[in-house]
Amino acid sequence: MSQQTQAADILSAPHVLEYPYRRSVGPVLSRFFTALRERKIVGVETSAGRVLCPPAEADPETGAAVSDRFVEVGPGGVIESWTFVAKPRDKQPLARPFAYALIRLDGADTALLHVVDADPARLRTGARVRPRWRAETVGEIGDIECFELETSR
Amino acid sequence: MSDAERKPVRSIQTPMRLTYHYTAGIATSRFLHGIAEGRILGQRCPVCTKVYVPPRGSCPRCAVATEEEVHVSDRGTILTFAIVRVPSENLDVPLPFACVHVLLDGADVPFFSVVQGCPLDEVRIGMRVAAAWVEPDRLAPTLQSIRWFEPTGEPDVPFDQLREHL
Ligand SMILES: [Zn+2]
């Protein structure tokens, strides 16, 4: 509790609860994040030949371990579903209105949750998008600043 | 590309941050104003007579308001402790240190603090300790006014006398 007080007898103060976690990503997601640092997006093949992106350690349909075959996907893809954030909060990825979207990247069979920077009037399921990379990449999902509509340029 | 960049990514940061504005309420505000004067105030339950410190304005067992204010000593007995060896932000106590629950004389619930002033392997249940306050001109309505607790050298309190508070 900070020492900030008010004139009144009832005390009140800012209180920030923060957990600055760092988590290990494991061998499969390690490949995904390492690829992001090189501005590439990779998925992993299941034993049935489906490509999961983001990669997972197990096939969500069978529970079996995935193969060790990593394949580059995207960078473009298709919006499978989306929701619009009209009033972004402080820590959200963009300061202006944006959409969260499930994006199935070219060559992948599953969708990646990411941000789309677009006018809501132009957003639609099935629209094609491509990543906008940050100038500096460090190996985290935010290396892709957001996706943008392919027709926007 | 630097060497660091060639190493595979093994971990990512996933911070969580919640920004609150905390209002202490009547009972805890009075407690904190007391702390700013170097005093520890509790409240006694009119039903079970237990003394709560810091007071919250009600007794959680009896579900009644606690209005009687009582002064609690800044001395007490260690009820339980844990040795902390991991650094934490916003904590300027040198590592390692002992986190303790202190049963202040006159209180019925333990008070959370840290212990300094003795080797860690001497910290024990039943040990008598006293609050080390900041300098009088630095007293403020915050628990940081109590820097830590230190051993008093008094004889230990037998475990049987502490049992009901554990
Ligand atoms: Zn009670």
PDB file of C-alpha atoms and ligand atoms in Angstrom:
ATOM      1  CA  MET A   1       0.000   0.000   0.000  1.00  0.00           C
ATOM      2  CA  SER A   2       1.491   3.357  -0.884  1.00  0.00           C
ATOM      3  CA  GLN A   3       1.709   6.369   1.358  1.00  0.00           C
ATOM      4  CA  GLN A   4      -0.708   8.402  -0.753  1.00  0.00           C
ATOM      5  CA  THR A   5      -3.499   9.789   1.380  1.00  0.00           C
ATOM      6  CA  GLN A   6      -6.537  11.909   0.897  1.00  0.00           C
ATOM      7  CA  ALA A   7      -7.797  14.771   3.006  1.00  0.00           C
ATOM      8  CA  ALA A   8     -10.614  12.561   4.258  1.00  0.00           C
ATOM      9  CA  ASP A   9     -10.067   9.884   6.912  1.00  0.00           C
ATOM     10  CA  ILE A  10     -10.651   7.083   4.457  1.00  0.00           C
ATOM     11  CA  LEU A  11      -7.401   6.146   2.779  1.00  0.00           C
ATOM     12  CA  SER A  12      -7.105   5.117  -0.791  1.00  0.00           C
ATOM     13  CA  ALA A  13      -4.159   4.401  -3.048  1.00  0.00           C
ATOM     14  CA  PRO A  14      -3.212   2.884  -6.383  1.00  0.00           C
ATOM     15  CA  HIS A  15      -2.513  -0.820  -6.127  1.00  0.00           C
ATOM     16  CA  VAL A  16      -0.839  -2.696  -8.951  1.00  0.00           C
ATOM     17  CA  LEU A  17      -0.793  -6.467  -8.918  1.00  0.00           C
ATOM     18  CA  GLU A  18       1.797  -7.751 -11.332  1.00  0.00           C
ATOM     19  CA  TYR A  19       3.221 -11.158 -12.114  1.00  0.00           C
ATOM     20  CA  PRO A  20       6.174 -10.751 -14.483  1.00  0.00           C
ATOM     21  CA  TYR A  21       6.194 -14.408 -15.524  1.00  0.00           C
ATOM     22  CA  ARG A  22       8.631 -15.964 -17.947  1.00  0.00           C
ATOM     23  CA  ARG A  23       7.529 -19.377 -19.119  1.00  0.00           C
ATOM     24  CA  SER A  24       9.426 -22.133 -20.895  1.00  0.00           C
ATOM     25  CA  VAL A  25       7.898 -22.868 -24.260  1.00  0.00           C
ATOM     26  CA  GLY A  26       8.984 -26.481 -24.757  1.00  0.00           C
ATOM     27  CA  PRO A  27      10.610 -27.993 -27.853  1.00  0.00           C
ATOM     28  CA  VAL A  28       7.699 -27.547 -30.279  1.00  0.00           C
ATOM     29  CA  LEU A  29       6.760 -23.939 -29.589  1.00  0.00           C
ATOM     30  CA  SER A  30      10.465 -23.167 -29.389  1.00  0.00           C
ATOM     31  CA  ARG A  31      10.599 -23.851 -33.156  1.00  0.00           C
ATOM     32  CA  PHE A  32       7.602 -21.561 -33.714  1.00  0.00           C
ATOM     33  CA  PHE A  33       9.023 -18.631 -31.730  1.00  0.00           C
ATOM     34  CA  THR A  34      12.530 -19.065 -33.136  1.00  0.00           C
ATOM     35  CA  ALA A  35      11.057 -18.936 -36.645  1.00  0.00           C
ATOM     36  CA  LEU A  36       9.095 -15.778 -35.810  1.00  0.00           C
ATOM     37  CA  ARG A  37      12.371 -14.092 -34.947  1.00  0.00           C
ATOM     38  CA  GLU A  38      13.411 -14.781 -38.547  1.00  0.00           C
ATOM     39  CA  ARG A  39      10.064 -13.446 -39.807  1.00  0.00           C
ATOM     40  CA  LYS A  40       8.840 -16.931 -40.710  1.00  0.00           C
ATOM     41  CA  ILE A  41       5.776 -18.778 -39.491  1.00  0.00           C
ATOM     42  CA  VAL A  42       5.981 -22.538 -39.044  1.00  0.00           C
ATOM     43  CA  GLY A  43       3.451 -25.231 -38.292  1.00  0.00           C
ATOM     44  CA  VAL A  44       3.992 -28.851 -37.327  1.00  0.00           C
ATOM     45  CA  GLU A  45       2.659 -31.937 -39.124  1.00  0.00           C
ATOM     46  CA  THR A  46       0.587 -34.484 -37.262  1.00  0.00           C
ATOM     47  CA  SER A  47       1.019 -38.173 -38.062  1.00  0.00           C
ATOM     48  CA  ALA A  48      -2.169 -37.871 -40.150  1.00  0.00           C
ATOM     49  CA  GLY A  49      -0.492 -35.167 -42.241  1.00  0.00           C
ATOM     50  CA  ARG A  50      -2.457 -32.200 -40.945  1.00  0.00           C
ATOM     51  CA  VAL A  51      -0.493 -29.012 -40.277  1.00  0.00           C
ATOM     52  CA  LEU A  52      -1.059 -27.332 -36.924  1.00  0.00           C
ATOM     53  CA  CYS A  53      -0.255 -23.641 -36.657  1.00  0.00           C
ATOM     54  CA  PRO A  54       0.443 -22.559 -34.023  1.00  0.00           C
ATOM     55  CA  PRO A  55       2.183 -25.892 -33.480  1.00  0.00           C
ATOM     56  CA  ALA A  56       1.130 -28.078 -30.577  1.00  0.00           C
ATOM     57  CA  GLU A  57       2.928 -30.989 -28.945  1.00  0.00           C
ATOM     58  CA  ALA A  58      -0.011 -33.323 -29.492  1.00  0.00           C
ATOM     59  CA  ASP A  59      -2.589 -33.796 -32.242  1.00  0.00           C
ATOM     60  CA  PRO A  60      -5.770 -32.272 -30.754  1.00  0.00           C
ATOM     61  CA  GLU A  61      -7.884 -34.928 -32.509  1.00  0.00           C
ATOM     62  CA  THR A  62      -6.065 -38.055 -31.367  1.00  0.00           C
ATOM     63  CA  GLY A  63      -3.809 -36.958 -28.524  1.00  0.00           C
ATOM     64  CA  ALA A  64      -0.867 -38.581 -30.297  1.00  0.00           C
ATOM     65  CA  ALA A  65       2.483 -36.794 -30.295  1.00  0.00           C
ATOM     66  CA  VAL A  66       3.057 -34.719 -33.423  1.00  0.00           C
ATOM     67  CA  SER A  67       5.794 -35.519 -35.893  1.00  0.00           C
ATOM     68  CA  ASP A  68       9.118 -33.704 -36.005  1.00  0.00           C
ATOM     69  CA  ARG A  69       8.274 -32.231 -39.415  1.00  0.00           C
ATOM     70  CA  PHE A  70       7.979 -28.463 -39.242  1.00  0.00           C
ATOM     71  CA  VAL A  71       6.738 -26.664 -42.340  1.00  0.00           C
ATOM     72  CA  GLU A  72       6.659 -23.019 -43.224  1.00  0.00           C
ATOM     73  CA  VAL A  73       3.114 -21.677 -43.612  1.00  0.00           C
ATOM     74  CA  GLY A  74       1.630 -18.355 -44.719  1.00  0.00           C
ATOM     75  CA  PRO A  75       2.634 -15.661 -44.482  1.00  0.00           C
ATOM     76  CA  GLY A  76      -0.824 -14.868 -45.891  1.00  0.00           C
ATOM     77  CA  GLY A  77      -4.001 -16.467 -44.696  1.00  0.00           C
ATOM     78  CA  VAL A  78      -7.768 -16.299 -44.389  1.00  0.00           C
ATOM     79  CA  ILE A  79      -9.927 -14.909 -41.580  1.00  0.00           C
ATOM     80  CA  GLU A  80     -12.058 -17.750 -40.222  1.00  0.00           C
ATOM     81  CA  SER A  81     -13.767 -15.723 -37.515  1.00  0.00           C
ATOM     82  CA  TRP A  82     -13.300 -12.362 -35.867  1.00  0.00           C
ATOM     83  CA  THR A  83     -14.547  -9.963 -33.246  1.00  0.00           C
ATOM     84  CA  PHE A  84     -14.087  -6.226 -33.200  1.00  0.00           C
ATOM     85  CA  VAL A  85     -12.633  -4.253 -30.294  1.00  0.00           C
ATOM     86  CA  ALA A  86     -14.067  -0.757 -30.633  1.00  0.00           C
ATOM     87  CA  LYS A  87     -12.436   0.722 -27.524  1.00  0.00           C
ATOM     88  CA  PRO A  88      -9.043  -0.870 -26.881  1.00  0.00           C
ATOM     89  CA  ARG A  89      -7.723  -0.893 -23.334  1.00  0.00           C
ATOM     90  CA  ASP A  90      -4.231   0.165 -22.291  1.00  0.00           C
ATOM     91  CA  LYS A  91      -2.458  -3.143 -22.684  1.00  0.00           C
ATOM     92  CA  GLN A  92      -4.224  -4.346 -25.801  1.00  0.00           C
ATOM     93  CA  PRO A  93      -2.107  -4.774 -28.910  1.00  0.00           C
ATOM     94  CA  LEU A  94      -3.223  -1.689 -30.819  1.00  0.00           C
ATOM     95  CA  ALA A  95      -4.240   1.714 -29.515  1.00  0.00           C
ATOM     96  CA  ARG A  96      -6.848   2.165 -32.262  1.00  0.00           C
ATOM     97  CA  PRO A  97      -9.913  -0.028 -32.863  1.00  0.00           C
ATOM     98  CA  PHE A  98      -8.930  -3.460 -34.161  1.00  0.00           C
ATOM     99  CA  ALA A  99     -10.195  -7.034 -34.539  1.00  0.00           C
ATOM    100  CA  TYR A 100      -9.136 -10.258 -32.879  1.00  0.00           C
ATOM    101  CA  ALA A 101      -9.309 -12.938 -35.533  1.00  0.00           C
ATOM    102  CA  LEU A 102      -8.766 -16.640 -36.048  1.00  0.00           C
ATOM    103  CA  ILE A 103      -6.525 -16.765 -39.109  1.00  0.00           C
ATOM    104  CA  ARG A 104      -5.871 -19.950 -41.075  1.00  0.00           C
ATOM    105  CA  LEU A 105      -2.525 -19.381 -42.726  1.00  0.00           C
ATOM    106  CA  ASP A 106      -1.877 -20.790 -46.204  1.00  0.00           C
ATOM    107  CA  GLY A 107      -0.718 -24.383 -45.812  1.00  0.00           C
ATOM    108  CA  ALA A 108      -2.104 -24.774 -42.282  1.00  0.00           C
ATOM    109  CA  ASP A 109      -5.178 -26.749 -41.203  1.00  0.00           C
ATOM    110  CA  THR A 110      -5.789 -24.889 -37.959  1.00  0.00           C
ATOM    111  CA  ALA A 111      -6.189 -21.229 -37.100  1.00  0.00           C
ATOM    112  CA  LEU A 112      -3.933 -18.788 -35.274  1.00  0.00           C
ATOM    113  CA  LEU A 113      -5.420 -16.135 -33.003  1.00  0.00           C
ATOM    114  CA  HIS A 114      -4.031 -12.723 -33.832  1.00  0.00           C
ATOM    115  CA  VAL A 115      -4.856  -9.082 -34.372  1.00  0.00           C
ATOM    116  CA  VAL A 116      -6.184  -7.536 -37.570  1.00  0.00           C
ATOM    117  CA  ASP A 117      -5.749  -3.822 -38.132  1.00  0.00           C
ATOM    118  CA  ALA A 118      -8.668  -2.945 -40.385  1.00  0.00           C
ATOM    119  CA  ASP A 119     -11.779  -0.851 -40.725  1.00  0.00           C
ATOM    120  CA  PRO A 120     -14.667  -2.967 -39.365  1.00  0.00           C
ATOM    121  CA  ALA A 121     -16.706  -2.163 -42.464  1.00  0.00           C
ATOM    122  CA  ARG A 122     -14.165  -4.075 -44.551  1.00  0.00           C
ATOM    123  CA  LEU A 123     -13.716  -7.049 -42.244  1.00  0.00           C
ATOM    124  CA  ARG A 124     -15.373 -10.277 -43.210  1.00  0.00           C
ATOM    125  CA  THR A 125     -14.960 -13.991 -42.713  1.00  0.00           C
ATOM    126  CA  GLY A 126     -12.974 -15.301 -45.640  1.00  0.00           C
ATOM    127  CA  ALA A 127     -11.013 -12.107 -46.177  1.00  0.00           C
ATOM    128  CA  ARG A 128      -7.336 -12.560 -46.980  1.00  0.00           C
ATOM    129  CA  VAL A 129      -4.765 -11.089 -44.625  1.00  0.00           C
ATOM    130  CA  ARG A 130      -1.002 -10.897 -44.354  1.00  0.00           C
ATOM    131  CA  PRO A 131       1.291 -10.182 -41.400  1.00  0.00           C
ATOM    132  CA  ARG A 132       2.825  -6.826 -40.632  1.00  0.00           C
ATOM    133  CA  TRP A 133       6.170  -7.548 -38.964  1.00  0.00           C
ATOM    134  CA  ARG A 134       7.853  -5.342 -36.418  1.00  0.00           C
ATOM    135  CA  ALA A 135      11.115  -3.649 -37.339  1.00  0.00           C
ATOM    136  CA  GLU A 136      12.818  -5.676 -34.597  1.00  0.00           C
ATOM    137  CA  THR A 137      11.893  -9.256 -33.870  1.00  0.00           C
ATOM    138  CA  VAL A 138      12.788 -11.047 -30.640  1.00  0.00           C
ATOM    139  CA  GLY A 139      11.046 -14.429 -30.840  1.00  0.00           C
ATOM    140  CA  GLU A 140       7.553 -13.812 -29.483  1.00  0.00           C
ATOM    141  CA  ILE A 141       4.070 -13.651 -30.950  1.00  0.00           C
ATOM    142  CA  GLY A 142       4.207  -9.840 -30.923  1.00  0.00           C
ATOM    143  CA  ASP A 143       6.938  -9.985 -33.598  1.00  0.00           C
ATOM    144  CA  ILE A 144       3.909  -9.905 -35.866  1.00  0.00           C
ATOM    145  CA  GLU A 145       2.520  -6.494 -34.941  1.00  0.00           C
ATOM    146  CA  CYS A 146      -0.809  -7.454 -36.540  1.00  0.00           C
ATOM    147  CA  PHE A 147      -2.301  -8.748 -39.749  1.00  0.00           C
ATOM    148  CA  GLU A 148      -3.730  -6.432 -42.391  1.00  0.00           C
ATOM    149  CA  LEU A 149      -6.125  -6.991 -45.279  1.00  0.00           C
ATOM    150  CA  GLU A 150      -4.321  -8.008 -48.475  1.00  0.00           C
ATOM    151  CA  THR A 151      -6.473  -5.630 -50.480  1.00  0.00           C
ATOM    152  CA  SER A 152      -5.550  -2.657 -48.323  1.00  0.00           C
ATOM    153  CA  ARG A 153      -2.548  -1.827 -50.493  1.00  0.00           C
TER     154      ARG A 153
ATOM    155  CA  MET B   1      23.064 -11.927 -36.849  1.00  0.00           C
ATOM    156  CA  SER B   2      24.537 -12.089 -33.347  1.00  0.00           C
ATOM    157  CA  ASP B   3      25.211 -15.318 -31.431  1.00  0.00           C
ATOM    158  CA  ALA B   4      22.298 -14.588 -29.098  1.00  0.00           C
ATOM    159  CA  GLU B   5      19.987 -14.446 -32.078  1.00  0.00           C
ATOM    160  CA  ARG B   6      21.072 -17.860 -33.322  1.00  0.00           C
ATOM    161  CA  LYS B   7      20.134 -19.607 -30.074  1.00  0.00           C
ATOM    162  CA  PRO B   8      16.673 -21.147 -30.120  1.00  0.00           C
ATOM    163  CA  VAL B   9      13.984 -19.312 -28.196  1.00  0.00           C
ATOM    164  CA  ARG B  10      13.454 -21.284 -24.977  1.00  0.00           C
ATOM    165  CA  SER B  11      11.084 -19.027 -23.085  1.00  0.00           C
ATOM    166  CA  ILE B  12       8.783 -16.068 -23.489  1.00  0.00           C
ATOM    167  CA  GLN B  13       7.601 -13.376 -21.137  1.00  0.00           C
ATOM    168  CA  THR B  14       3.941 -13.582 -20.248  1.00  0.00           C
ATOM    169  CA  PRO B  15       3.406 -10.742 -17.798  1.00  0.00           C
ATOM    170  CA  MET B  16       0.129 -10.204 -16.016  1.00  0.00           C
ATOM    171  CA  ARG B  17      -0.701  -6.796 -14.600  1.00  0.00           C
ATOM    172  CA  LEU B  18      -3.872  -5.630 -12.872  1.00  0.00           C
ATOM    173  CA  THR B  19      -4.200  -1.965 -11.988  1.00  0.00           C
ATOM    174  CA  TYR B  20      -6.489  -1.340  -9.041  1.00  0.00           C
ATOM    175  CA  HIS B  21      -7.378   1.632  -6.922  1.00  0.00           C
ATOM    176  CA  TYR B  22      -7.642   0.321  -3.374  1.00  0.00           C
ATOM    177  CA  THR B  23      -9.872   2.036  -0.819  1.00  0.00           C
ATOM    178  CA  ALA B  24      -9.056   0.896   2.693  1.00  0.00           C
ATOM    179  CA  GLY B  25     -12.478   1.406   4.260  1.00  0.00           C
ATOM    180  CA  ILE B  26     -13.198   2.777   7.744  1.00  0.00           C
ATOM    181  CA  ALA B  27     -11.574   0.114   9.938  1.00  0.00           C
ATOM    182  CA  THR B  28      -8.381  -0.301   7.950  1.00  0.00           C
ATOM    183  CA  SER B  29      -8.065   3.465   7.451  1.00  0.00           C
ATOM    184  CA  ARG B  30      -8.179   3.960  11.236  1.00  0.00           C
ATOM    185  CA  PHE B  31      -5.581   1.213  11.596  1.00  0.00           C
ATOM    186  CA  LEU B  32      -3.302   2.941   9.064  1.00  0.00           C
ATOM    187  CA  HIS B  33      -3.748   6.354  10.714  1.00  0.00           C
ATOM    188  CA  GLY B  34      -2.705   4.621  13.953  1.00  0.00           C
ATOM    189  CA  ILE B  35       0.376   3.203  12.242  1.00  0.00           C
ATOM    190  CA  ALA B  36       1.295   6.751  11.190  1.00  0.00           C
ATOM    191  CA  GLU B  37       1.385   7.554  14.931  1.00  0.00           C
ATOM    192  CA  GLY B  38       3.424   4.470  15.784  1.00  0.00           C
ATOM    193  CA  ARG B  39       0.456   2.594  17.287  1.00  0.00           C
ATOM    194  CA  ILE B  40      -1.185  -0.674  16.281  1.00  0.00           C
ATOM    195  CA  LEU B  41      -4.980  -0.675  16.525  1.00  0.00           C
ATOM    196  CA  GLY B  42      -7.190  -3.747  16.387  1.00  0.00           C
ATOM    197  CA  GLN B  43     -10.911  -4.338  16.775  1.00  0.00           C
ATOM    198  CA  ARG B  44     -12.621  -6.758  19.166  1.00  0.00           C
ATOM    199  CA  CYS B  45     -15.583  -8.877  18.120  1.00  0.00           C
ATOM    200  CA  PRO B  46     -18.547  -8.268  20.479  1.00  0.00           C
ATOM    201  CA  VAL B  47     -19.587 -11.923  20.191  1.00  0.00           C
ATOM    202  CA  CYS B  48     -16.479 -14.120  20.262  1.00  0.00           C
ATOM    203  CA  THR B  49     -14.175 -11.395  21.768  1.00  0.00           C
ATOM    204  CA  LYS B  50     -11.412 -12.141  19.288  1.00  0.00           C
ATOM    205  CA  VAL B  51      -9.196  -9.168  18.448  1.00  0.00           C
ATOM    206  CA  TYR B  52      -8.482  -8.650  14.761  1.00  0.00           C
ATOM    207  CA  VAL B  53      -5.442  -6.776  13.482  1.00  0.00           C
ATOM    208  CA  PRO B  54      -5.414  -5.248  10.950  1.00  0.00           C
ATOM    209  CA  PRO B  55      -9.147  -4.775  11.554  1.00  0.00           C
ATOM    210  CA  ARG B  56     -11.574  -5.160   8.666  1.00  0.00           C
ATOM    211  CA  GLY B  57     -14.680  -3.878  10.419  1.00  0.00           C
ATOM    212  CA  SER B  58     -16.327  -7.244  10.949  1.00  0.00           C
ATOM    213  CA  CYS B  59     -15.770 -10.675  12.416  1.00  0.00           C
ATOM    214  CA  PRO B  60     -15.688 -13.316   9.674  1.00  0.00           C
ATOM    215  CA  ARG B  61     -16.729 -16.053  12.133  1.00  0.00           C
ATOM    216  CA  CYS B  62     -19.658 -14.276  13.760  1.00  0.00           C
ATOM    217  CA  ALA B  63     -20.696 -12.081  10.807  1.00  0.00           C
ATOM    218  CA  VAL B  64     -21.095  -9.030  13.044  1.00  0.00           C
ATOM    219  CA  ALA B  65     -19.582  -5.569  12.879  1.00  0.00           C
ATOM    220  CA  THR B  66     -16.549  -4.958  15.106  1.00  0.00           C
ATOM    221  CA  GLU B  67     -16.608  -1.460  16.535  1.00  0.00           C
ATOM    222  CA  GLU B  68     -14.644  -1.683  19.797  1.00  0.00           C
ATOM    223  CA  GLU B  69     -11.147  -0.436  19.103  1.00  0.00           C
ATOM    224  CA  VAL B  70      -8.270  -1.876  21.095  1.00  0.00           C
ATOM    225  CA  HIS B  71      -4.576  -1.081  21.246  1.00  0.00           C
ATOM    226  CA  VAL B  72      -2.377  -4.027  20.413  1.00  0.00           C
ATOM    227  CA  SER B  73       1.268  -4.340  21.418  1.00  0.00           C
ATOM    228  CA  ASP B  74       4.028  -4.050  18.853  1.00  0.00           C
ATOM    229  CA  ARG B  75       5.578  -7.121  20.468  1.00  0.00           C
ATOM    230  CA  GLY B  76       4.510 -10.636  19.798  1.00  0.00           C
ATOM    231  CA  THR B  77       5.327 -14.277  19.194  1.00  0.00           C
ATOM    232  CA  ILE B  78       6.227 -16.020  15.938  1.00  0.00           C
ATOM    233  CA  LEU B  79       3.431 -18.414  14.986  1.00  0.00           C
ATOM    234  CA  THR B  80       4.962 -19.653  11.779  1.00  0.00           C
ATOM    235  CA  PHE B  81       7.625 -18.620   9.290  1.00  0.00           C
ATOM    236  CA  ALA B  82       9.113 -19.281   5.872  1.00  0.00           C
ATOM    237  CA  ILE B  83      12.626 -18.553   4.612  1.00  0.00           C
ATOM    238  CA  VAL B  84      12.660 -16.531   1.375  1.00  0.00           C
ATOM    239  CA  ARG B  85      15.665 -16.928  -0.905  1.00  0.00           C
ATOM    240  CA  VAL B  86      14.163 -15.657  -4.154  1.00  0.00           C
ATOM    241  CA  PRO B  87      14.366 -11.945  -4.975  1.00  0.00           C
ATOM    242  CA  SER B  88      11.179 -10.016  -5.526  1.00  0.00           C
ATOM    243  CA  GLU B  89      10.618  -6.554  -6.923  1.00  0.00           C
ATOM    244  CA  ASN B  90       9.434  -3.809  -4.559  1.00  0.00           C
ATOM    245  CA  LEU B  91      11.002  -5.552  -1.574  1.00  0.00           C
ATOM    246  CA  ASP B  92      14.130  -3.936  -0.176  1.00  0.00           C
ATOM    247  CA  VAL B  93      14.882  -6.514   2.532  1.00  0.00           C
ATOM    248  CA  PRO B  94      18.247  -8.236   1.937  1.00  0.00           C
ATOM    249  CA  LEU B  95      18.063 -11.928   0.978  1.00  0.00           C
ATOM    250  CA  PRO B  96      17.617 -14.415   2.463  1.00  0.00           C
ATOM    251  CA  PHE B  97      15.059 -13.367   5.063  1.00  0.00           C
ATOM    252  CA  ALA B  98      12.276 -14.943   7.088  1.00  0.00           C
ATOM    253  CA  CYS B  99       8.616 -14.141   6.446  1.00  0.00           C
ATOM    254  CA  VAL B 100       6.689 -14.537   9.673  1.00  0.00           C
ATOM    255  CA  HIS B 101       3.241 -14.607  11.127  1.00  0.00           C
ATOM    256  CA  VAL B 102       3.505 -12.726  14.432  1.00  0.00           C
ATOM    257  CA  LEU B 103       0.802 -13.073  17.066  1.00  0.00           C
ATOM    258  CA  LEU B 104       0.935  -9.596  18.592  1.00  0.00           C
ATOM    259  CA  ASP B 105       0.276  -9.431  22.329  1.00  0.00           C
ATOM    260  CA  GLY B 106      -3.415  -8.623  22.687  1.00  0.00           C
ATOM    261  CA  ALA B 107      -4.382  -9.878  19.215  1.00  0.00           C
ATOM    262  CA  ASP B 108      -5.992 -13.154  18.174  1.00  0.00           C
ATOM    263  CA  VAL B 109      -4.967 -13.306  14.543  1.00  0.00           C
ATOM    264  CA  PRO B 110      -1.410 -13.256  13.194  1.00  0.00           C
ATOM    265  CA  PHE B 111       0.194 -10.227  11.628  1.00  0.00           C
ATOM    266  CA  PHE B 112       2.353 -10.675   8.541  1.00  0.00           C
ATOM    267  CA  SER B 113       5.883  -9.278   8.464  1.00  0.00           C
ATOM    268  CA  VAL B 114       9.541 -10.260   8.101  1.00  0.00           C
ATOM    269  CA  VAL B 115      12.230 -10.937  10.686  1.00  0.00           C
ATOM    270  CA  GLN B 116      15.713  -9.435  10.735  1.00  0.00           C
ATOM    271  CA  GLY B 117      18.362  -9.206  13.402  1.00  0.00           C
ATOM    272  CA  CYS B 118      19.238 -12.846  13.992  1.00  0.00           C
ATOM    273  CA  PRO B 119      20.634 -15.791  12.038  1.00  0.00           C
ATOM    274  CA  LEU B 120      17.892 -17.443  10.006  1.00  0.00           C
ATOM    275  CA  ASP B 121      18.430 -20.822  11.640  1.00  0.00           C
ATOM    276  CA  GLU B 122      17.427 -19.252  14.956  1.00  0.00           C
ATOM    277  CA  VAL B 123      14.002 -18.181  13.705  1.00  0.00           C
ATOM    278  CA  ARG B 124      11.477 -20.530  15.303  1.00  0.00           C
ATOM    279  CA  ILE B 125       7.853 -20.931  16.317  1.00  0.00           C
ATOM    280  CA  GLY B 126       7.376 -19.412  19.781  1.00  0.00           C
ATOM    281  CA  MET B 127      10.209 -16.875  19.418  1.00  0.00           C
ATOM    282  CA  ARG B 128       9.480 -13.434  20.912  1.00  0.00           C
ATOM    283  CA  VAL B 129       9.887 -10.468  18.542  1.00  0.00           C
ATOM    284  CA  ALA B 130       9.221  -6.732  18.488  1.00  0.00           C
ATOM    285  CA  ALA B 131       8.459  -4.317  15.651  1.00  0.00           C
ATOM    286  CA  ALA B 132      11.323  -2.214  14.315  1.00  0.00           C
ATOM    287  CA  TRP B 133       9.695   1.050  13.242  1.00  0.00           C
ATOM    288  CA  VAL B 134      11.058   3.562  10.771  1.00  0.00           C
ATOM    289  CA  GLU B 135      12.408   6.831  12.193  1.00  0.00           C
ATOM    290  CA  PRO B 136       9.581   8.867  13.806  1.00  0.00           C
ATOM    291  CA  ASP B 137       9.728  11.583  11.138  1.00  0.00           C
ATOM    292  CA  ARG B 138       9.187   8.898   8.468  1.00  0.00           C
ATOM    293  CA  LEU B 139       6.072   7.352  10.008  1.00  0.00           C
ATOM    294  CA  ALA B 140       3.232   7.270   7.481  1.00  0.00           C
ATOM    295  CA  PRO B 141      -0.124   5.494   7.092  1.00  0.00           C
ATOM    296  CA  THR B 142       1.466   2.458   5.469  1.00  0.00           C
ATOM    297  CA  LEU B 143       2.662  -0.919   6.698  1.00  0.00           C
ATOM    298  CA  GLN B 144       6.095   0.127   5.461  1.00  0.00           C
ATOM    299  CA  SER B 145       6.292   2.123   8.714  1.00  0.00           C
ATOM    300  CA  ILE B 146       7.151  -1.212  10.340  1.00  0.00           C
ATOM    301  CA  ARG B 147      10.431  -2.197   8.725  1.00  0.00           C
ATOM    302  CA  TRP B 148      10.496  -5.667  10.206  1.00  0.00           C
ATOM    303  CA  PHE B 149      10.418  -7.561  13.503  1.00  0.00           C
ATOM    304  CA  GLU B 150      13.492  -8.313  15.622  1.00  0.00           C
ATOM    305  CA  PRO B 151      14.082 -10.843  18.420  1.00  0.00           C
ATOM    306  CA  THR B 152      13.595  -9.441  21.930  1.00  0.00           C
ATOM    307  CA  GLY B 153      15.538 -12.148  23.774  1.00  0.00           C
ATOM    308  CA  GLU B 154      12.546 -12.993  25.998  1.00  0.00           C
ATOM    309  CA  PRO B 155      11.938 -16.708  26.721  1.00  0.00           C
ATOM    310  CA  ASP B 156      10.008 -18.590  24.023  1.00  0.00           C
ATOM    311  CA  VAL B 157       6.255 -19.054  24.350  1.00  0.00           C
ATOM    312  CA  PRO B 158       5.412 -22.771  24.739  1.00  0.00           C
ATOM    313  CA  PHE B 159       3.711 -24.269  21.685  1.00  0.00           C
ATOM    314  CA  ASP B 160       0.615 -25.266  23.678  1.00  0.00           C
ATOM    315  CA  GLN B 161      -0.173 -21.600  24.280  1.00  0.00           C
ATOM    316  CA  LEU B 162      -0.049 -20.906  20.519  1.00  0.00           C
ATOM    317  CA  ARG B 163      -1.885 -23.957  19.287  1.00  0.00           C
ATOM    318  CA  GLU B 164      -5.325 -22.346  19.072  1.00  0.00           C
ATOM    319  CA  HIS B 165      -3.979 -19.576  16.824  1.00  0.00           C
ATOM    320  CA  LEU B 166      -2.440 -21.884  14.219  1.00  0.00           C
TER     321      LEU B 166
HETATM  322 ZN    ZN C   1     -16.567 -12.998  16.412  1.00  0.00          ZN
END
